[in-house]
mmCIF file of C-alpha atoms and ligand atoms in Angstrom:
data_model
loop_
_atom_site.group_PDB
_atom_site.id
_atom_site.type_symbol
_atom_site.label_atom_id
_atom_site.label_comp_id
_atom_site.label_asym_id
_atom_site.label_seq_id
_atom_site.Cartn_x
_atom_site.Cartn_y
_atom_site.Cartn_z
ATOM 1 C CA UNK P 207 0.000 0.000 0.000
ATOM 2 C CA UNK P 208 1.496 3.543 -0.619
ATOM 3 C CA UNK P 209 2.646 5.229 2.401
ATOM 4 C CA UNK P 210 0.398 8.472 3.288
ATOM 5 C CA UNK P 211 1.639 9.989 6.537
ATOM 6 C CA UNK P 212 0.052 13.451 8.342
ATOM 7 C CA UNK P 213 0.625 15.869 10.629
ATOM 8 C CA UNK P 214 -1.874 16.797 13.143
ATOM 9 C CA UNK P 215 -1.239 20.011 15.355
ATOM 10 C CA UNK P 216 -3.430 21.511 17.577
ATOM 11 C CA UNK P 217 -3.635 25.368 16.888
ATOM 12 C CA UNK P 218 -3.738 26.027 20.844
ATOM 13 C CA UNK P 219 0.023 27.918 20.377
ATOM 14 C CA UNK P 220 2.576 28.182 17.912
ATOM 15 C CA UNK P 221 4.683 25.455 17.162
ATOM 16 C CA UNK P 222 8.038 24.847 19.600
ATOM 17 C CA UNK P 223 10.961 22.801 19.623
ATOM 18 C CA UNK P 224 8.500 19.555 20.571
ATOM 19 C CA UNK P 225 5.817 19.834 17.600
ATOM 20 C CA UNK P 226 8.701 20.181 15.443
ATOM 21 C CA UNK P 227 10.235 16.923 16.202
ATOM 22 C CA UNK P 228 6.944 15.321 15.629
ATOM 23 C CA UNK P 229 6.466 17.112 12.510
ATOM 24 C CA UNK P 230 10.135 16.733 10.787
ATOM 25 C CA UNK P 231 9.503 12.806 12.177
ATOM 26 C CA UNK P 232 6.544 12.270 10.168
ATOM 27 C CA UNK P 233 7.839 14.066 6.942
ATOM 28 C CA UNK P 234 11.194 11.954 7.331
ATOM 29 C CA UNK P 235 9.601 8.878 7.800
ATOM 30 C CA UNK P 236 7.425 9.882 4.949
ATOM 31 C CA UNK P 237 9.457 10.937 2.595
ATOM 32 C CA UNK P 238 12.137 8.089 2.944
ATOM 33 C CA UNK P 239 9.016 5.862 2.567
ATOM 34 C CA UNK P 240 8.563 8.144 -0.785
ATOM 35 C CA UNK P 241 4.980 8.668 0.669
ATOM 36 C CA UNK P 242 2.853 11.493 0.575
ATOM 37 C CA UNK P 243 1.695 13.715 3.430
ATOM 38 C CA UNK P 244 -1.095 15.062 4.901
ATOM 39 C CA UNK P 245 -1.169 18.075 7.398
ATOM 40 C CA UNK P 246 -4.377 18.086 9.662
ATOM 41 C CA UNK P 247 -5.323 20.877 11.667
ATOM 42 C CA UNK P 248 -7.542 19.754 14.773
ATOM 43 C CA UNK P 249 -9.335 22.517 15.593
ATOM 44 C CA UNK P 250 -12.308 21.344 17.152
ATOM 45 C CA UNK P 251 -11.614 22.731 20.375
ATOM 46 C CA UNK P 252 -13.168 26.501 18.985
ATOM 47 C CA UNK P 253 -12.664 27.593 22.662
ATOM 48 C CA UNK P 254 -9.075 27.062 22.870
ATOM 49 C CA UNK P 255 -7.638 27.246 19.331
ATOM 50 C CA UNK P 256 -6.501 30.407 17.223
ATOM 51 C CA UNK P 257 -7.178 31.454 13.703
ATOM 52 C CA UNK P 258 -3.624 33.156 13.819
ATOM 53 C CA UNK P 259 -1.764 30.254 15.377
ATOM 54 C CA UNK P 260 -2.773 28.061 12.520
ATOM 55 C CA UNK P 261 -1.849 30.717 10.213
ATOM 56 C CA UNK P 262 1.188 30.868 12.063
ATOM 57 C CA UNK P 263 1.725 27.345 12.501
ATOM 58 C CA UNK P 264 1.385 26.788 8.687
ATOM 59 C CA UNK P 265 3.979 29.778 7.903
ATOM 60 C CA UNK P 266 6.448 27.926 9.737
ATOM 61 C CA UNK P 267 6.312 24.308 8.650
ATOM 62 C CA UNK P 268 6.328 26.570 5.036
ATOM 63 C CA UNK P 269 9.886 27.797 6.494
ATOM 64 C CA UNK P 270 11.030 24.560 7.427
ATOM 65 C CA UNK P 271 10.346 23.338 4.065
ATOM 66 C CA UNK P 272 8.080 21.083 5.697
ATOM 67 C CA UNK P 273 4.777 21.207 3.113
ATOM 68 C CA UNK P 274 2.923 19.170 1.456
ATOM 69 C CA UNK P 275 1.612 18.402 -2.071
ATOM 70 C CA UNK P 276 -1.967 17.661 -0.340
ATOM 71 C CA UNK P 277 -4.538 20.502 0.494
ATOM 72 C CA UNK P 278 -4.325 21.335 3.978
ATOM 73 C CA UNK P 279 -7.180 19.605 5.803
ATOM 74 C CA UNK P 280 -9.360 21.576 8.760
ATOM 75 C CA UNK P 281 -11.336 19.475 11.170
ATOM 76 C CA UNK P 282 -13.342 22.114 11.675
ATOM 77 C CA UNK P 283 -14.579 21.737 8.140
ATOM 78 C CA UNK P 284 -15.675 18.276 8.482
ATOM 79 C CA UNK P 285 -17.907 17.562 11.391
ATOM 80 C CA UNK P 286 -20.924 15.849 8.997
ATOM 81 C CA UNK P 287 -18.057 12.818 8.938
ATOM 82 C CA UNK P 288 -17.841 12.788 12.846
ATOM 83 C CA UNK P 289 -21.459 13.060 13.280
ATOM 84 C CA UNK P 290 -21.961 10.051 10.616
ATOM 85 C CA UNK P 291 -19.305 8.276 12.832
ATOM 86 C CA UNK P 292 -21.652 8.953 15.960
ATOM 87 C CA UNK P 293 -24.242 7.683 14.163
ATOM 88 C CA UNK P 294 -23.079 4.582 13.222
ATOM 89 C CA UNK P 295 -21.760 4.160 16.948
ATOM 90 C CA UNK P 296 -24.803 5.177 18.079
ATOM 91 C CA UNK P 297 -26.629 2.985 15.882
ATOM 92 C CA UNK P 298 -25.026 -0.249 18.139
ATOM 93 C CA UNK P 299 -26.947 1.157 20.766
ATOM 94 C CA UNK P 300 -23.616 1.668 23.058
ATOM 95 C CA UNK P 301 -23.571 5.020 22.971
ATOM 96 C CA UNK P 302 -24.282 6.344 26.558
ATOM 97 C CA UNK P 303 -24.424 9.896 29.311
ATOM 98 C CA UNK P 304 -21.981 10.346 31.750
ATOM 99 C CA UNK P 305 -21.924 12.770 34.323
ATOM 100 C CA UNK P 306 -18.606 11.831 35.842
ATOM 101 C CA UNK P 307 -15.888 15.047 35.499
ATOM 102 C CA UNK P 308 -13.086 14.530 34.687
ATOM 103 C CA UNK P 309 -11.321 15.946 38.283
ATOM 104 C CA UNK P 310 -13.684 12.971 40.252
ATOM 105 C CA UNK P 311 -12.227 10.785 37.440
ATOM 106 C CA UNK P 312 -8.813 11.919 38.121
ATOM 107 C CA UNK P 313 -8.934 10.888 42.176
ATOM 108 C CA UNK P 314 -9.918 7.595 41.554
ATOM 109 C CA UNK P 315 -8.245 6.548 38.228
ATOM 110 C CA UNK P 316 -5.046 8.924 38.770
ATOM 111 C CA UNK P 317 -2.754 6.156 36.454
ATOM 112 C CA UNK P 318 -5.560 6.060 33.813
ATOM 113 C CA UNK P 319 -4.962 8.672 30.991
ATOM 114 C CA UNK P 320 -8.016 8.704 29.551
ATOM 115 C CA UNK P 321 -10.482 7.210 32.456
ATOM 116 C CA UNK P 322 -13.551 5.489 32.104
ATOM 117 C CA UNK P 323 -16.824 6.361 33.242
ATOM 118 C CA UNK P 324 -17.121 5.041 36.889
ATOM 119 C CA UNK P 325 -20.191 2.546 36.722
ATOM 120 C CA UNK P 326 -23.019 4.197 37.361
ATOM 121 C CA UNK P 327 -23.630 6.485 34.605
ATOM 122 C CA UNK P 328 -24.832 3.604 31.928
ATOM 123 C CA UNK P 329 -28.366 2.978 34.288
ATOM 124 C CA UNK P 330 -28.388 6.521 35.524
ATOM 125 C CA UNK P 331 -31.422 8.790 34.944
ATOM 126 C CA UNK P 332 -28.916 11.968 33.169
ATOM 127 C CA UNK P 333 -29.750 15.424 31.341
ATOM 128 C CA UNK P 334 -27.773 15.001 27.979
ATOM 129 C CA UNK P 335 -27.035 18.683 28.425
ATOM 130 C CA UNK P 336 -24.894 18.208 31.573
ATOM 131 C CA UNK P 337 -23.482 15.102 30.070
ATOM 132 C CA UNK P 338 -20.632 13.788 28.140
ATOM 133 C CA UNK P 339 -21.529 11.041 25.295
ATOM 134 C CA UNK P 340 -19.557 7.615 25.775
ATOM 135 C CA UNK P 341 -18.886 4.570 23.725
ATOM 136 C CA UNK P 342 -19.126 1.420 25.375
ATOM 137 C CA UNK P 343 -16.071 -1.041 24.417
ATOM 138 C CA UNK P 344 -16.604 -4.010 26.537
ATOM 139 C CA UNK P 345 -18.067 -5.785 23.552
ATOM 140 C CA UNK P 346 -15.263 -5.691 21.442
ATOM 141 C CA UNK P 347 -12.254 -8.064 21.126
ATOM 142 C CA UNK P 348 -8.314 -7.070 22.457
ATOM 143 C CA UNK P 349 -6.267 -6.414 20.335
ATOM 144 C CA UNK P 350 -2.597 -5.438 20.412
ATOM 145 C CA UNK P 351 -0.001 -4.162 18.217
ATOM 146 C CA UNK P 352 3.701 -3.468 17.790
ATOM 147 C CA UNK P 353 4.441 0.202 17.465
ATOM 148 C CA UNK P 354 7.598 0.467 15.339
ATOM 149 C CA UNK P 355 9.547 2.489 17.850
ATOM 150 C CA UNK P 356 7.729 1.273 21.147
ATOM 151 C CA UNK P 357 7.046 -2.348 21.216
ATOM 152 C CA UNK P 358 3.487 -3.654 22.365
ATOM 153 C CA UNK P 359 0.439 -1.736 22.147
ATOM 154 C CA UNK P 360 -2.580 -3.438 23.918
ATOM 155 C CA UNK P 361 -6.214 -2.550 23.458
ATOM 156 C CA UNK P 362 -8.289 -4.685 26.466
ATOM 157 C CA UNK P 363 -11.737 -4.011 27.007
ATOM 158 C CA UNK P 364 -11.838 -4.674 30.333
ATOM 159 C CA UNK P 365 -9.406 -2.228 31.380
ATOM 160 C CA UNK P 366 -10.468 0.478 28.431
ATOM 161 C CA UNK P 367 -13.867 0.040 29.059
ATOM 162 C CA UNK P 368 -15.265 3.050 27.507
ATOM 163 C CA UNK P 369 -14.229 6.257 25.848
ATOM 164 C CA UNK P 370 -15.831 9.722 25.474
ATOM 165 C CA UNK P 371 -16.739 10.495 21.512
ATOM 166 C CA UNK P 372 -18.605 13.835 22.307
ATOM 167 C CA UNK P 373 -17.124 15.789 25.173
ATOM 168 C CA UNK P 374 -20.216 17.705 27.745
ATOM 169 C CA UNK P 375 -19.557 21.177 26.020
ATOM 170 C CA UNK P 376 -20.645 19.382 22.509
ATOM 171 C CA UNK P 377 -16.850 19.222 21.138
ATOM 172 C CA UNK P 378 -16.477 16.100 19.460
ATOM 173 C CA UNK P 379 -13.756 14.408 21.201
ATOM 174 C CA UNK P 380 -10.362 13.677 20.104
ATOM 175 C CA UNK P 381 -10.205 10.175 19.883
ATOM 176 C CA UNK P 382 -13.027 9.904 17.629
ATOM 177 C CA UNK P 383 -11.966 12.375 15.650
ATOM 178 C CA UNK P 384 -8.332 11.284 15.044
ATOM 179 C CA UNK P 385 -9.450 7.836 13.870
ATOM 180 C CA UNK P 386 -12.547 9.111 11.408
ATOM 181 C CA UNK P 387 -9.986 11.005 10.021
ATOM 182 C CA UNK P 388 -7.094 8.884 9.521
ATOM 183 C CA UNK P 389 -9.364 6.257 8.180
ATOM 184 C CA UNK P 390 -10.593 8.881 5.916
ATOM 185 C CA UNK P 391 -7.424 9.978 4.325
ATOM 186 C CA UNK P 392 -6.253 6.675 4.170
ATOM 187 C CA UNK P 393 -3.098 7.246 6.928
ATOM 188 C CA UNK P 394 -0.803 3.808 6.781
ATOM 189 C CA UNK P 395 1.449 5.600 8.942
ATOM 190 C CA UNK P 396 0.605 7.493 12.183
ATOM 191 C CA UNK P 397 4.022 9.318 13.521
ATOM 192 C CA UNK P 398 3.872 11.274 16.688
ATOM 193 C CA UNK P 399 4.841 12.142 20.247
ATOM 194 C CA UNK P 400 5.130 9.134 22.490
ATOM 195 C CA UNK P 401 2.939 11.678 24.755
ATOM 196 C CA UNK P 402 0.216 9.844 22.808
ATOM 197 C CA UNK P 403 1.151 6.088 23.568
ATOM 198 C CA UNK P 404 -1.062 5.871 25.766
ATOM 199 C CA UNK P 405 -4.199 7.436 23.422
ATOM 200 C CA UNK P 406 -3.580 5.082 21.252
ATOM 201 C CA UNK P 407 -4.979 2.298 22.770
ATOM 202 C CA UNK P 408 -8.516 3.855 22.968
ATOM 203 C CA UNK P 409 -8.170 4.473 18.970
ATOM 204 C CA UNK P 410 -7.225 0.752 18.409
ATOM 205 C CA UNK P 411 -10.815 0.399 19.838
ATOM 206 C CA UNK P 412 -12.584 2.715 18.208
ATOM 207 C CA UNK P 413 -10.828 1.528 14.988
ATOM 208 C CA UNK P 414 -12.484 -1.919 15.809
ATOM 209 C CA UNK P 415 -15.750 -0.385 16.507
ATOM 210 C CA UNK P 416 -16.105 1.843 13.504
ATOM 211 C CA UNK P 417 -14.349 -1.511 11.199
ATOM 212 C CA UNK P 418 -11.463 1.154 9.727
ATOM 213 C CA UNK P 419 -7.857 -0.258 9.092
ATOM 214 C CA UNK P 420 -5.444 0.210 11.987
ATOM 215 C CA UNK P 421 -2.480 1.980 10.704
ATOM 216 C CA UNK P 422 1.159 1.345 11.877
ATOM 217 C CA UNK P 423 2.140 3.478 14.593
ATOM 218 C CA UNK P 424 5.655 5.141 15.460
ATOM 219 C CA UNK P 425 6.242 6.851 18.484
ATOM 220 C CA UNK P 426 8.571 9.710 18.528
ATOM 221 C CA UNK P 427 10.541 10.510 21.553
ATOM 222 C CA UNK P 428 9.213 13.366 23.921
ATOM 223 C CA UNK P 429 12.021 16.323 24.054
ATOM 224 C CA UNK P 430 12.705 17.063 27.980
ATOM 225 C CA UNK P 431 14.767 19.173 30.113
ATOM 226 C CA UNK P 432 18.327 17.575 31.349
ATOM 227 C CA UNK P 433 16.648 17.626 34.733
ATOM 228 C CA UNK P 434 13.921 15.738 33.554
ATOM 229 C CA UNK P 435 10.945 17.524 33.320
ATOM 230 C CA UNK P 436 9.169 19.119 30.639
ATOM 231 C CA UNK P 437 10.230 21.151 28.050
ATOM 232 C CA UNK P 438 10.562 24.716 29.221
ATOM 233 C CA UNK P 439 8.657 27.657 28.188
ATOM 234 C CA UNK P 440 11.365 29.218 26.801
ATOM 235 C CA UNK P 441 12.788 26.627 25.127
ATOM 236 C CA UNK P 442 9.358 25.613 23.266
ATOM 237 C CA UNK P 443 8.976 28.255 21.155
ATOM 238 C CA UNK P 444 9.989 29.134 17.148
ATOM 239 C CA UNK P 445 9.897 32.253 16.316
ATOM 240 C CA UNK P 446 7.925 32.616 13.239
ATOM 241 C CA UNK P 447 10.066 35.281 11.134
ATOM 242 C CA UNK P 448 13.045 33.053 11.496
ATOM 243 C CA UNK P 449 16.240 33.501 9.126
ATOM 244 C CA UNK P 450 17.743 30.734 6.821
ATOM 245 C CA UNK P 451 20.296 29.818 9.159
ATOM 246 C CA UNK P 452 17.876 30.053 12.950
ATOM 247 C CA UNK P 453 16.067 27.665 10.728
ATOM 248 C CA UNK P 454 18.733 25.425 9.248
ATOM 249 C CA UNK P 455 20.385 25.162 13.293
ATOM 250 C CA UNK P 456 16.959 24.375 14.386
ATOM 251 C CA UNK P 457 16.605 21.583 12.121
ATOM 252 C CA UNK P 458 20.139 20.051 12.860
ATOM 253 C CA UNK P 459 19.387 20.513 16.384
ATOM 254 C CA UNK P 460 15.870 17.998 16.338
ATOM 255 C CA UNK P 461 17.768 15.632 14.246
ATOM 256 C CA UNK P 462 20.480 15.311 16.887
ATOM 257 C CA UNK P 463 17.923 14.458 19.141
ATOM 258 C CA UNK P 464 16.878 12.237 16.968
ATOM 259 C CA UNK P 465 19.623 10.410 16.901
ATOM 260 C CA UNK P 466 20.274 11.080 13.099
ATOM 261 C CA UNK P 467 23.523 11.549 11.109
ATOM 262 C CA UNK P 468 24.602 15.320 11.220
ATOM 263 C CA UNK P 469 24.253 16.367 7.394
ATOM 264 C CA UNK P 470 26.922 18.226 6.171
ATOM 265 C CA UNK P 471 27.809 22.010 6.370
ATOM 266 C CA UNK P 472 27.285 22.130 3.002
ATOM 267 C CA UNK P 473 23.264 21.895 3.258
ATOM 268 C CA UNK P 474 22.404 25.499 4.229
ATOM 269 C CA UNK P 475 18.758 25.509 3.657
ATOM 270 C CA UNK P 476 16.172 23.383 5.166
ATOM 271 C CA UNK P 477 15.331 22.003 2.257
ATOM 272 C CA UNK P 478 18.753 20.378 1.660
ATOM 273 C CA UNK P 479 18.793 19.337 5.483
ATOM 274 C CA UNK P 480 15.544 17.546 5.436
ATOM 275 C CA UNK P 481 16.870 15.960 1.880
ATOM 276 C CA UNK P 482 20.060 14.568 3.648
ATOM 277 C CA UNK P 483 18.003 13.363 6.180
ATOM 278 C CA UNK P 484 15.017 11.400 4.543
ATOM 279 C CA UNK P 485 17.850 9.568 2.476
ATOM 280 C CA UNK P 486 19.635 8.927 5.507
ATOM 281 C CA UNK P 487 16.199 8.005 8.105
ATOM 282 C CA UNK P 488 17.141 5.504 10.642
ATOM 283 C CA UNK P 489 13.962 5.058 13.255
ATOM 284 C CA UNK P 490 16.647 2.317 14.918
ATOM 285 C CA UNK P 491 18.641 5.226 16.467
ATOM 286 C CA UNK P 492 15.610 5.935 19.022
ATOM 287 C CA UNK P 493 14.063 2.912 18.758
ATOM 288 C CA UNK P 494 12.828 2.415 22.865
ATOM 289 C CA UNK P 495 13.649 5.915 23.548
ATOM 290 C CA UNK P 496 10.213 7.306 25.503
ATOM 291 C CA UNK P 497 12.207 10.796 25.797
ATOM 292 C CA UNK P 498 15.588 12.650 24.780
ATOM 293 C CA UNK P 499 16.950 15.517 27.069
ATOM 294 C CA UNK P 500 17.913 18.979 25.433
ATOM 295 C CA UNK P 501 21.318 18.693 26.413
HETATM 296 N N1 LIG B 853 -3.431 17.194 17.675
HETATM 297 C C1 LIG B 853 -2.594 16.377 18.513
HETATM 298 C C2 LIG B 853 -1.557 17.255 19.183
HETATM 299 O O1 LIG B 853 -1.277 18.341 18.696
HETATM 300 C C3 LIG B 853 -1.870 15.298 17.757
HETATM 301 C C4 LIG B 853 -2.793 14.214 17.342
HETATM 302 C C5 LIG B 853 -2.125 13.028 16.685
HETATM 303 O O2 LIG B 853 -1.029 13.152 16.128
HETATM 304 O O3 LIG B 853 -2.740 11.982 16.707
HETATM 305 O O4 LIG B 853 -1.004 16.846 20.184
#
């Protein structure tokens, strides 16, 4: 099958030092793949994402020579496909109201990333207006897959019991969204931060529920500080008017971290960097690494 690859930011800021190493992964692996790729905006969040930080977000991956030959693609635009997606879910009649927030969640589930609905909700009497909408996956089978960077990836129904599709405030919810969409466009490969490991198992679900192809997944490393916590503020951000050569040390810079030959100092521009370096891909070099420190 020919390799389609995306990249999905969240216009909720501009992109720093960490979307960039997700987003020069995915191109890489892409392009050494001779794939195509996809760049997603997930904007569904109205309340916290920008108009001028997608703008600005696509004027920099434009700087980093990191485009695309395929129109840019605004989830905004396309909630009829997430409502058919509900429907069909819906349709299964496993769709249900929960009332639990997410900080009562939190203090009894605080390993869970995304936890489950805590019993009660599925017989509850509950005002869809002061409810989230969840899918019930304790019908479905486990499943489990190898990500190419992380090793197994397990989907069990009895410990992912359910997932919210359509958060209480109406927004339809990430998970769903990611895997309409990726089914949509026809993704093979999903690369990203391994800050979403953990989502993934809820989309392995919904990818059984919904009867779309799983794609192969690759993890990225996370980018921390030496001492071991997150990136800094100052640290995260690009500035988006930078010059050729803020750009070109940037680049070199993630690909260090990425464990990636150092292309000569004859490639000035991005574009020659990110040439070098899709010839040159080697996901073995971080293969098992969960995180790489800044210095
Ligand atoms: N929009 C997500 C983010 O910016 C990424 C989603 C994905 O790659 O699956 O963190």
């Amino acid at each position: 099958m020919h390799y389609r690859g995306r990249f999905a930011p969240s216009p909720t800021g501009l992109l720093h030092q960490g979307s960039l190493l997700a987003a020069v992964g995915s191109f890489l692996d892409s392009a050494h793949n001779q794939g195509s790729w996809l760049l997603r905006i997930e904007d569904l969040d109205a309340a916290r994402c920008r108009d001028e930080f997608t703008s600005g977000i696509l004027a920099t991956l434009e700087s980093f020579a990191l485009s695309s030959l395929l129109a840019v693609q605004h989830q905004s635009a396309r909630t009829n496909l997430y409502d058919a997606a509900l429907a069909e879910l819906s349709a299964s009649g496993r769709l249900f109201h929960c009332r639990c927030t997410r900080r009562e969640l939190a203090a009894l589930q605080a390993t869970d990333a995304e936890p489950c609905c805590l019993g009660d909700c599925r017989t509850r009497e509950i005002n869809p207006a002061e409810a989230s909408l969840r899918f019930d996956l304790t019908h479905l089978a486990p499943c489990e897959l190898q990500d190419r960077s992380l090793g197994s990836i397990r989907f069990d129904p009895n410990i992912h019991r359910d997932v919210i599709v359509k958060r209480r405030d109406g927004v339809i919810a990430y998970h769903l969204a990611v895997v309409v969409d990726d089914a949509d466009a026809g993704i093979t490969d999903v690369v990203r931060g391994a800050d979403l490991l953990q989502a993934t198992v809820w989309q392995l679900g919904l990818q059984q529920a919904l009867a779309v192809a799983t794609p192969r997944y690759l993890h990225l490393p996370v980018i921390i500080e030496p001492d071991g916590q997150k990136l800094s503020k100052s640290r995260r951000s690009i500035a988006v008017d930078s010059d050729v050569a803020t750009l070109a040390a940037s680049l070199r810079r993630v690909l260090q971290l990425l464990r990636q030959d150092d292309p000569p100092a004859s490639a000035r521009t991005p574009r020659e960097i990110l040439q070098f370096a899709a010839a040159r891909w080697n996901t073995g070099r971080f293969r098992g690494l969960h995180s790489v420190s800044t210095d």
